[in-house]
Coordinates of C-alpha atoms in Angstrom, one line a residue:
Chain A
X1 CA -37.3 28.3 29.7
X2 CA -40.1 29.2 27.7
X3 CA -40.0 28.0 23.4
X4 CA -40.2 31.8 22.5
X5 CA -37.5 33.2 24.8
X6 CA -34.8 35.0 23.4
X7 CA -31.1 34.5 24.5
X8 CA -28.3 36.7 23.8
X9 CA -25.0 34.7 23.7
X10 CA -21.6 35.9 24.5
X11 CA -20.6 36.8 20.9
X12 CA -23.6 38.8 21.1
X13 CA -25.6 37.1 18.8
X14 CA -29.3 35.7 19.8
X15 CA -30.9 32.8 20.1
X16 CA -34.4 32.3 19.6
X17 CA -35.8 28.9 20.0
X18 CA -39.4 30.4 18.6
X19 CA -37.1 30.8 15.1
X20 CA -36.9 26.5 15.1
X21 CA -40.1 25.9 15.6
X22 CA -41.6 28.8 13.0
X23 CA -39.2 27.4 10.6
X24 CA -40.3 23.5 11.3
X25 CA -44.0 24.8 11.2
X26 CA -43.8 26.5 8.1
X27 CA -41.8 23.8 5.6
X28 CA -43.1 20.7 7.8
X29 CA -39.6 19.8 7.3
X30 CA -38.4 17.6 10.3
X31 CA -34.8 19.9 11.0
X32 CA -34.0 18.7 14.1
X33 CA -33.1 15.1 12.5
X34 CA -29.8 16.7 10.6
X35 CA -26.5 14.7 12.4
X36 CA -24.4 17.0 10.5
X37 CA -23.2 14.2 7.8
X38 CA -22.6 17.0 5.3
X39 CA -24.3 15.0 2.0
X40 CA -25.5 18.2 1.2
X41 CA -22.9 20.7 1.0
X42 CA -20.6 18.3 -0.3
X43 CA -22.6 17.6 -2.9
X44 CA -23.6 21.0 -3.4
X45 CA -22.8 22.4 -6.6
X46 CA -22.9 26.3 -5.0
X47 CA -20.7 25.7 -2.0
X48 CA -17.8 27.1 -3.0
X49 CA -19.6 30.7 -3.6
X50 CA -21.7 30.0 -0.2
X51 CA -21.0 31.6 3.1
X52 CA -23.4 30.0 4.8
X53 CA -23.3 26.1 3.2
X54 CA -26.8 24.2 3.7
X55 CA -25.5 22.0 6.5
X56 CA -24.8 25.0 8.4
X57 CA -27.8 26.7 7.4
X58 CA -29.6 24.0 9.1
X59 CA -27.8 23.8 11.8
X60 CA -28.3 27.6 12.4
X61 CA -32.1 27.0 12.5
X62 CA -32.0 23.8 14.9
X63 CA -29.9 26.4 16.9
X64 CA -32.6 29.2 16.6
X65 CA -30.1 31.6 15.2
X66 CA -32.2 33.5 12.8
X67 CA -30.0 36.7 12.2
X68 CA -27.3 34.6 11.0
X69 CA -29.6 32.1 8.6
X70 CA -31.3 35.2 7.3
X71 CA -28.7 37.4 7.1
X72 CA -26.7 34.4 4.6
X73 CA -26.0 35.2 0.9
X74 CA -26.6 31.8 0.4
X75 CA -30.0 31.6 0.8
X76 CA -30.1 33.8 -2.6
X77 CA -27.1 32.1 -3.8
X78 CA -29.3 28.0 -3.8
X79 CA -30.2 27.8 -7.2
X80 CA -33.1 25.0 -6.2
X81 CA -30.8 22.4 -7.8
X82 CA -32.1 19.8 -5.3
X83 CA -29.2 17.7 -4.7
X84 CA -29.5 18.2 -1.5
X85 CA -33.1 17.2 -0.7
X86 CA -32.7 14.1 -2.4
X87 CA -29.5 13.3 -0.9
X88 CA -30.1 13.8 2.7
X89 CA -30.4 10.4 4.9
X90 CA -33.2 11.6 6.9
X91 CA -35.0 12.9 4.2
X92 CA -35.1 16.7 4.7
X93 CA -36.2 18.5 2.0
X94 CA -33.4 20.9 2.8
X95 CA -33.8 23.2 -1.1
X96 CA -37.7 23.8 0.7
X97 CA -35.5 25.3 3.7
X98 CA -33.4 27.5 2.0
X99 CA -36.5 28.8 0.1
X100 CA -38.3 29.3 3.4
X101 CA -35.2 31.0 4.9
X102 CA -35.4 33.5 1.6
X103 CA -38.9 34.1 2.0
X104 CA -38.6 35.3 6.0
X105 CA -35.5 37.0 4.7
X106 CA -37.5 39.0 2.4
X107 CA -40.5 39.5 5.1
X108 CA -38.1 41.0 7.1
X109 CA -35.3 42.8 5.7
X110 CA -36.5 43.0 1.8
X111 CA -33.9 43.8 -0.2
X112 CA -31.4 44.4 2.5
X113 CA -29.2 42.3 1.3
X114 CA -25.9 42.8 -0.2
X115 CA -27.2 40.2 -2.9
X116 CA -30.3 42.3 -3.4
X117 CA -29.7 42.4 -7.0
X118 CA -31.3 38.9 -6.7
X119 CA -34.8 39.9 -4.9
X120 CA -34.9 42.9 -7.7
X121 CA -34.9 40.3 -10.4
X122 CA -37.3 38.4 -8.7
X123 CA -39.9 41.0 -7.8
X124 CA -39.6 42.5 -11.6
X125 CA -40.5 38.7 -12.5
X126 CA -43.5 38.7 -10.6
X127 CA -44.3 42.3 -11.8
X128 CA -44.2 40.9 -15.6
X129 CA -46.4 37.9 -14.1
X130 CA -49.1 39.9 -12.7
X131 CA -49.4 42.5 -15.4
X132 CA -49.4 39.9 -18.1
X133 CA -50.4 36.1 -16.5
X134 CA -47.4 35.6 -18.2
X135 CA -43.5 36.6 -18.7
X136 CA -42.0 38.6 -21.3
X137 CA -38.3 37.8 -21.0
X138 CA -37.0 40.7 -23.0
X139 CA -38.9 43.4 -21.1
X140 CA -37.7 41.7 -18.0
X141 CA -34.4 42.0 -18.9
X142 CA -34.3 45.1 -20.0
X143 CA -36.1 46.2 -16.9
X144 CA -33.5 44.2 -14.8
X145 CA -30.1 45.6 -16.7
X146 CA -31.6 49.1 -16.3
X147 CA -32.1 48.8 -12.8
X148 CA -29.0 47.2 -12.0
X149 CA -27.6 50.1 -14.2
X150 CA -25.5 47.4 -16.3
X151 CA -28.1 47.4 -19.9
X152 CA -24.6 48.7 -22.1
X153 CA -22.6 45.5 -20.7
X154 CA -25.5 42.6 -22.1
X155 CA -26.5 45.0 -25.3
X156 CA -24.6 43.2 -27.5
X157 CA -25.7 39.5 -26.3
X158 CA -29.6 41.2 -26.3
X159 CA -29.4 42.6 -30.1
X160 CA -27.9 38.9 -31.0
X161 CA -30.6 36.7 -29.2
X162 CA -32.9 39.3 -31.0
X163 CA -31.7 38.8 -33.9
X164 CA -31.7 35.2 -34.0
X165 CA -35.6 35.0 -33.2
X166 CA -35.3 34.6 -29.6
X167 CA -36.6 37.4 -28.2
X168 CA -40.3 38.6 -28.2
X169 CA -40.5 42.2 -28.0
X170 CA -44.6 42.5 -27.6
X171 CA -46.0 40.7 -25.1
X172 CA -47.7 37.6 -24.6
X173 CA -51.0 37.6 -22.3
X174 CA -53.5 35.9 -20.5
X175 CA -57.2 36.3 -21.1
X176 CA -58.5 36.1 -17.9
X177 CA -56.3 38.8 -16.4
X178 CA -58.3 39.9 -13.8
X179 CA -58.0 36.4 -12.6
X180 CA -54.2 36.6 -12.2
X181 CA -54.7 40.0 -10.4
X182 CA -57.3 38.2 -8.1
X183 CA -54.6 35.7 -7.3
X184 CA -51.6 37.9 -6.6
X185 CA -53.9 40.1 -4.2
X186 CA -55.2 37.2 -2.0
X187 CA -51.9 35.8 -1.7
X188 CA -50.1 39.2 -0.9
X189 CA -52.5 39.2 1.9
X190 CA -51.5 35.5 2.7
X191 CA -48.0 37.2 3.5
X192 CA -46.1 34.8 1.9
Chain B
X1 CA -55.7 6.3 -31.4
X2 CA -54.1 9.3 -30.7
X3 CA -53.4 9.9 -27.1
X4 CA -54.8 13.6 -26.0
X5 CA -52.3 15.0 -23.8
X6 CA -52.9 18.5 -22.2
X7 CA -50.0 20.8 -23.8
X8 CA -48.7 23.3 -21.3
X9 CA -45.7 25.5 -23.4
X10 CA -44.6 28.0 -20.8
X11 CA -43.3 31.3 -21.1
X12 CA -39.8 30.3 -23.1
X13 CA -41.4 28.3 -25.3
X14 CA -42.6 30.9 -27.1
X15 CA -39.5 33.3 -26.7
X16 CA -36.2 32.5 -26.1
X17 CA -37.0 28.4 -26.7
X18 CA -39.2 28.8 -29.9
X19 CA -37.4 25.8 -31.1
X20 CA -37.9 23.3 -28.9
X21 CA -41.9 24.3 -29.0
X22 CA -41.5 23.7 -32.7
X23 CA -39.8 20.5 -32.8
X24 CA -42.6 19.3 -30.3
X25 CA -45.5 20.0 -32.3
X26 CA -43.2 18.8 -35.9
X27 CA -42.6 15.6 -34.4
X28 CA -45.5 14.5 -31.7
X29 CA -48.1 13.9 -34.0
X30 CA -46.3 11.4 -36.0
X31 CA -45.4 9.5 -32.7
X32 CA -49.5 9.5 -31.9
X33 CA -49.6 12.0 -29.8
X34 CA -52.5 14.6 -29.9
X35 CA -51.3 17.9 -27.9
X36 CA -54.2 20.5 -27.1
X37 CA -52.9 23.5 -25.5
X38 CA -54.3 24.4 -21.6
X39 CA -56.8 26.8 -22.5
X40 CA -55.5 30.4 -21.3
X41 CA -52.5 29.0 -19.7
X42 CA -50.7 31.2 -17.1
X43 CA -46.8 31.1 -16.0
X44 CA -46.0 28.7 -13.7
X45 CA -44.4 31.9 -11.3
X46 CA -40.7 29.9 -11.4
X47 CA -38.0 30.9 -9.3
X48 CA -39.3 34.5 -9.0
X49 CA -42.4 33.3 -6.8
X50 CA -41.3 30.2 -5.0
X51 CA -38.2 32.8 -3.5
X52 CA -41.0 35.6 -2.7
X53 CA -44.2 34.5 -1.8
X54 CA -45.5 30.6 -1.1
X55 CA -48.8 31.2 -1.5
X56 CA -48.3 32.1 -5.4
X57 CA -46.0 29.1 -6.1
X58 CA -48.9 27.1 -5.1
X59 CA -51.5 29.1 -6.7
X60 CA -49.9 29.9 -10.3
X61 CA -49.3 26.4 -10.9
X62 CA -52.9 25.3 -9.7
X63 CA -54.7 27.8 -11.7
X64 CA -53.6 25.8 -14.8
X65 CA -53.9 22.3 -13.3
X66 CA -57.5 23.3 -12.1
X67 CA -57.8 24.4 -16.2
X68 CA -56.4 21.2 -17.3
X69 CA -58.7 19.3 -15.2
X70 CA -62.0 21.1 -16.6
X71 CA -60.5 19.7 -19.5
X72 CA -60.4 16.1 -18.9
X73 CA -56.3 16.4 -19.9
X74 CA -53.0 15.7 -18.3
X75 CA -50.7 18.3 -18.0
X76 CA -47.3 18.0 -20.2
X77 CA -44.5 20.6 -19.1
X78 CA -41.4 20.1 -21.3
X79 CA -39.6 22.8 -19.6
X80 CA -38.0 21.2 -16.6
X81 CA -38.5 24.0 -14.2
X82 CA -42.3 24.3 -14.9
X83 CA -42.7 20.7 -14.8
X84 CA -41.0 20.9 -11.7
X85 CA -43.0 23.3 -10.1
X86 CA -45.9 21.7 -11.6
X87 CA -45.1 17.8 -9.8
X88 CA -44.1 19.9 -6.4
X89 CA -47.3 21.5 -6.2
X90 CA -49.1 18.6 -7.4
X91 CA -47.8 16.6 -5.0
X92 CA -48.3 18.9 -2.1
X93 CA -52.1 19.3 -2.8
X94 CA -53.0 15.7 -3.2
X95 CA -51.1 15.4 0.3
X96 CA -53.0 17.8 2.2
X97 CA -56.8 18.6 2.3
X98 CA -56.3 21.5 3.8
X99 CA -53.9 23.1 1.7
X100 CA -55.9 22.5 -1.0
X101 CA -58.7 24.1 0.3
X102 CA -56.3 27.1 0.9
X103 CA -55.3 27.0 -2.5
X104 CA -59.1 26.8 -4.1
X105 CA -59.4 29.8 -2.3
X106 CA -56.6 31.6 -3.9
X107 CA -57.3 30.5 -7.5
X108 CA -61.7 30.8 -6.8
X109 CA -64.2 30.2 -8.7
X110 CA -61.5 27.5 -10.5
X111 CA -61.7 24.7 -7.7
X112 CA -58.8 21.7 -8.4
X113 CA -59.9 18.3 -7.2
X114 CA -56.1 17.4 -7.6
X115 CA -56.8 14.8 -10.5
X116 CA -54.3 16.0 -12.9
X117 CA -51.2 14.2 -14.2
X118 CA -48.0 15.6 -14.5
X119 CA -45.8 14.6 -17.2
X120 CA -42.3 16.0 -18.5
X121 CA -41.3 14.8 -22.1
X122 CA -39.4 11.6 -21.1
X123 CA -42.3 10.6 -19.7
X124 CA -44.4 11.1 -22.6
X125 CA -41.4 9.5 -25.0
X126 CA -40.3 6.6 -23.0
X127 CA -43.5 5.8 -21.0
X128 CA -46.5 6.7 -22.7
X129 CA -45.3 5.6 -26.8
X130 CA -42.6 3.7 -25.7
X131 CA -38.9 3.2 -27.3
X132 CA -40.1 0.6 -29.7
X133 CA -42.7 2.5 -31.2
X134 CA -39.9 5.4 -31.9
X135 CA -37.6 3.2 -33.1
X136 CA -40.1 1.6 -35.7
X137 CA -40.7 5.5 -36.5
X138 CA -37.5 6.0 -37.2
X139 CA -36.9 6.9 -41.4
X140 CA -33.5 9.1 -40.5
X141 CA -31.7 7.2 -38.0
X142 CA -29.0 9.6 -36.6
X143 CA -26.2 7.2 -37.1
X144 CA -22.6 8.4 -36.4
X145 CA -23.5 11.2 -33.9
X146 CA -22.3 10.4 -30.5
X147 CA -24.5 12.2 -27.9
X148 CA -24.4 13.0 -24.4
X149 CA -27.7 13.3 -22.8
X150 CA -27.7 15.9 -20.6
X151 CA -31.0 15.9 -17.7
X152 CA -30.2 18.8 -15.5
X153 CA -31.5 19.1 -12.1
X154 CA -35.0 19.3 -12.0
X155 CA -36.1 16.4 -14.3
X156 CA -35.9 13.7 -11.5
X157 CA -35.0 15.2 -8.2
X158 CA -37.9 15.1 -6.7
X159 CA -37.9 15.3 -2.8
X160 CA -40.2 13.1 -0.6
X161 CA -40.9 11.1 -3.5
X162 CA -39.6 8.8 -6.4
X163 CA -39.7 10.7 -10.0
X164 CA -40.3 8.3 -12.9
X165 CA -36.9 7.9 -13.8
X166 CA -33.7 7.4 -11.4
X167 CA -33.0 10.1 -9.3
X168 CA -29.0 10.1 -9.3
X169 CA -28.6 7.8 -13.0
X170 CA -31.5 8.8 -15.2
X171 CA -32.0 7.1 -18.2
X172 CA -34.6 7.3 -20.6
X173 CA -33.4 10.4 -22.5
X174 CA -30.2 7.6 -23.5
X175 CA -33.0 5.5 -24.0
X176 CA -34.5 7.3 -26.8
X177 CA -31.3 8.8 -28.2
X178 CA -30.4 5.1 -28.8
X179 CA -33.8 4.5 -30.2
X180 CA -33.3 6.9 -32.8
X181 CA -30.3 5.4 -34.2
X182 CA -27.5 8.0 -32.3
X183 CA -24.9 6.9 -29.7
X184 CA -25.1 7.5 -26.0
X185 CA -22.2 8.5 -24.6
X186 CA -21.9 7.4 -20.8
X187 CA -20.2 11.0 -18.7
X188 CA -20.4 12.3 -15.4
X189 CA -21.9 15.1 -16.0
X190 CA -25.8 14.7 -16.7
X191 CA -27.0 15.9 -13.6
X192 CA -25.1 18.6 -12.6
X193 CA -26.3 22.3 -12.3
X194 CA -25.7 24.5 -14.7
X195 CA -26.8 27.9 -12.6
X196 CA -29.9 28.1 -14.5
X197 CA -31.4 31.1 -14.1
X198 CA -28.3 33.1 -12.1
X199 CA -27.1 33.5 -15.7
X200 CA -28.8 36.8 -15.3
X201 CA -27.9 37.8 -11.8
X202 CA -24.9 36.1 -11.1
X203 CA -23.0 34.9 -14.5
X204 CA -19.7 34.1 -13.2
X205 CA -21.2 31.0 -10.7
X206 CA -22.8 30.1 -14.2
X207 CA -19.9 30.5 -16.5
X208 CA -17.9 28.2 -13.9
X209 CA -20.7 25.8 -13.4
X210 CA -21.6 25.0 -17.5
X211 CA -18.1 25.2 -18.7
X212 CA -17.3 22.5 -16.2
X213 CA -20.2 20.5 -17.7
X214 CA -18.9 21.3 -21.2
X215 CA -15.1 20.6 -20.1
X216 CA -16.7 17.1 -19.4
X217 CA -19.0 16.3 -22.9
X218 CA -15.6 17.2 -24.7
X219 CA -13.5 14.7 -22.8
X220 CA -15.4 12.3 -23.4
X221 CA -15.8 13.3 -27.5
X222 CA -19.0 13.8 -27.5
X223 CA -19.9 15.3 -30.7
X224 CA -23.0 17.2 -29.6
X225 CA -25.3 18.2 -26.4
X226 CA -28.9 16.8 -26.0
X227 CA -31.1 18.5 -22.8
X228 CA -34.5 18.9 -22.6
X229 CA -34.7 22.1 -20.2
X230 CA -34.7 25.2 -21.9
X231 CA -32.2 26.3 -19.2
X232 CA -30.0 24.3 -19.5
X233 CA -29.6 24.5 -23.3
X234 CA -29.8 28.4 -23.2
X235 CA -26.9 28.1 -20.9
X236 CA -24.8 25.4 -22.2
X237 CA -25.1 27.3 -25.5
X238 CA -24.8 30.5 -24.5
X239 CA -21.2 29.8 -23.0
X240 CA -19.7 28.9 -26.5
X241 CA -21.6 31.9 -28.2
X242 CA -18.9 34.6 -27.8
X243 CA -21.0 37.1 -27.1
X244 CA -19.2 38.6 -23.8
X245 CA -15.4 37.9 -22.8
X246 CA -16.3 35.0 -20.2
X247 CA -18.7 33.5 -23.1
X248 CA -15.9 31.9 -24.9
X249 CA -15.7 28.0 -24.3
X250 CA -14.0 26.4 -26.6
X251 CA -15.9 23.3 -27.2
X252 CA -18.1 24.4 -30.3
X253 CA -20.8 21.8 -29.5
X254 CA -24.1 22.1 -30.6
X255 CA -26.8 21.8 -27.9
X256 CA -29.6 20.3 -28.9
X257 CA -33.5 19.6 -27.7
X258 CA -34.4 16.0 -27.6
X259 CA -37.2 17.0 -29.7
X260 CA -35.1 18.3 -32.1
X261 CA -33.5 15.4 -32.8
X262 CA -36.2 13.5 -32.4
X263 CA -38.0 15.5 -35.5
X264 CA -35.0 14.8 -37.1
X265 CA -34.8 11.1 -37.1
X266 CA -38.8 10.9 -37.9
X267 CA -38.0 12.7 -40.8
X268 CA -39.1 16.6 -40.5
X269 CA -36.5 19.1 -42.4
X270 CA -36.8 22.4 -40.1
X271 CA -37.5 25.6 -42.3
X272 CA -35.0 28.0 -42.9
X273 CA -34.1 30.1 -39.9
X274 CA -34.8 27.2 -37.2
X275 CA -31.0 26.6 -37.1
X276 CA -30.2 30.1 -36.0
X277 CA -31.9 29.9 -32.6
X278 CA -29.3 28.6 -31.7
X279 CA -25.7 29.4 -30.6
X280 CA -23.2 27.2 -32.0
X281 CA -25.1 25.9 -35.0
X282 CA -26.0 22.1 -35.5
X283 CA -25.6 22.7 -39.2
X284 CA -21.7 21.3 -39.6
X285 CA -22.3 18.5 -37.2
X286 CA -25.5 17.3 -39.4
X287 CA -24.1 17.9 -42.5
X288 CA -21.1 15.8 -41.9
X289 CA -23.2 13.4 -41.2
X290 CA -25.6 13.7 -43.7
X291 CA -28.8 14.4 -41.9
X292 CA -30.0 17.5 -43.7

């Protein structure tokens, strides 16, 4: 059998060995060393919201299941705590995988995602960033509550962190902006 | 002398954390510390960018670690997240020639040699002045106020690699809460997440994760919060603050920034104002204690 051949499996989902190897290649993350000892999702502070728990997650990648690894809430659920790279006996950086498995997620499927509410805040984040070099939080979140069609529900909290001097309502900027925009275009070509 | 230490705020320090970038710059210099800001400093890119696009969580952060470089200067993060991102990508470049060079091509005509330090502001406490000197600072010690220091994630898990202070059982933030005349109270909670920034997209994993951390400073009578991630203090504080239903915790415990308190002890009266930044205010706790 050849590394990129595609199997279909008698549940009907596929298996694609070329998935193990493009996730190994791309986090330099040695995968295929998880015995399933479960360090990580027990001491995972998301589990219990998680459909897809990190052990599992990596097991679905030594598999070469990629629908089911990128079709996980979890991946958008990891908050990058950690606990689980630094916790795992053969040293896999396993947050690094998760963040990997969001990035080919996004690649492939965007926001098609019943979390997507997730990738929107994150793409208005990096809209702030490349406009600005930097982030204003309270355009942001306004941005965010108005997309997500939610800005009555988190008025109140808003007009109180305003109030108490939190909140910046003009924006803060770099310089050198054209140097932020350089960046964001090359790496938009990098594709991730 | 002065030690010159290459300042890098971040975006929340001058929004929704003014006051832990004002307690910094209140309290450093008398600790001989000399903070010059990274000239034209851009955001680190956070979650947003490491979720989205690799090639900008590498480059934001080297854009302003080429900068501090030009500069001669370290690069001090006290946000944990930045300084996370910051040691990550730090660590990555110095490890691969080749990425580097990818990177120096994203961030041209600013070329990083990789020569920077990284610090957070344990680091800069603990390591580079040193508890004795802070004690010997001390004119206010904070006597009476039992503390529980609370790290948060990103402070000292560092994968692939040792972070300056223990990884599971960190330390020096008790270190210098002792040093300035407060009590450190041992709990289990001082590294565990708080959500951090899923308070905006999903609040209810948040609201469960921080009022377990504050179930667990108030069993143990702790009489106030000390973090040093703005995260993790807007969301420990935000969960007493009543401002929505499921923001209701009960614990009424201030939550404060290391360098709050550490301005505190050395002296420094914040100006009217400072106070309200946050939440639940510190004011009742100090003034029982008589440290206003």
């Amino acid at each position: 059998m050849k590394p990129s051949e595609r199997i279909q499996v008698s549940d009907g989902s596929v298996i694609d060995p070329g998935f193990t190897q493009k996730v190994i290649q791309l986090t330099g993350e040695e995968v295929m060393t998880c015995f399933q000892c479960l360090k990580c999702t027990n001491g995972c502070p998301l589990a219990p919201e998680m459909d897809v728990p990190p052990n599992k997650a990596i097991r679905y990648v030594q598999l070469g299941m990629r629908d089911a690894a990128l079709a996980a809430d979890s991946i958008w659920i990891c908050a990058t705590c950690y606990t689980c790279s630094v916790r795992c006996p053969n040293d896999i950086d396993i947050a690094h995988v998760m963040d990997t498995l969001r990035r080919l997620a996004y690649q492939s499927q965007g926001d098609d995602t019943p979390k997507a509410h997730i990738v929107h805040f994150h793409e208005l984040f990096l809209d702030s960033l490349k406009q600005y070099g930097r982030v204003n939080e309270t355009k942001l979140l306004a941005r965010y509550e108005l997309k997500e069609g939610r800005f009555l529900k988190d008025a109140k909290l808003g007009m109180k962190m305003f109030f108490m001097g939190k909140m910046s309502i003009f924006p803060e900027k770099v310089q050198n902006k054209e140097q932020i925009k350089k960046i964001f275009d090359r790496a938009s070509k990098r594709k991730g | 002398m002065a030690i010159q230490i290459g300042y890098f705020p971040g975006c929340s320090l001058h929004s929704s954390a003014k006051e832990y970038n004002d307690s910094i710059k209140a309290s450093f210099g008398d600790l001989g510390i000399e903070l010059k800001e990274i000239p034209d400093w851009n955001c680190c890119g956070a979650t947003a960018a490491h979720s989205l696009n690799e090639a900008l969580a590498l480059a934001l952060p080297a854009r302003n670690l080429a900068m501090a470089e030009q500069e001669g200067l370290s690069l001090f993060a006290p946000c944990s997240a930045c300084y996370h991102r910051f040691l990550l990508t730090n660590r990555k470049l110095c490890a691969s020639e080749e990425l580097l060079l990818e990177v120096n091509e994203l961030i041209a005509p600013l070329d990083y040699k990789g020569s920077t330090e990284v610090k957070n502001i344990l680091d800069i406490l603990v390591e580079d002045v040193g508890v004795k000197k802070i004690k010997e600072s001390v004119k206010r010690p904070l006597k009476g106020l039992r503390l529980v220091s609370y790290y948060g994630c990103l402070l000292t898990r560092v994968p692939h690699g040792q972070a300056s202070d223990d990884q599971e059982n960190p330390v020096y933030m008790d270190m210098v809460v002792e040093a300035l005349g407060a009590e450190p109270v041992p709990w289990p909670s001082k590294m565990d997440c708080c959500g951090a920034s899923l308070n905006i997209t999903e609040e209810a994993i948040v609201c469960r994760l921080s009022s377990h951390i504050l179930d667990n400073a108030q069993a143990v009578t702790a009489g106030a919060v000390v973090t040093s991630c703005t995260l993790c203090q807007m969301n420990l504080d935000l969960m007493q603050s009543g401002t929505k239903p499921e923001y209701n915790h009960p614990a009424n415990l201030p939550v404060f920034y290391i360098s709050e308190l550490l301005a505190l002890a050395l002296g420094h009266d914040f100006p009217q104002g400072h106070w309200k930044k946050h939440f639940v205010d510190p004011r009742g706790v100090l003034e029982k204690l008589g440290l206003t």
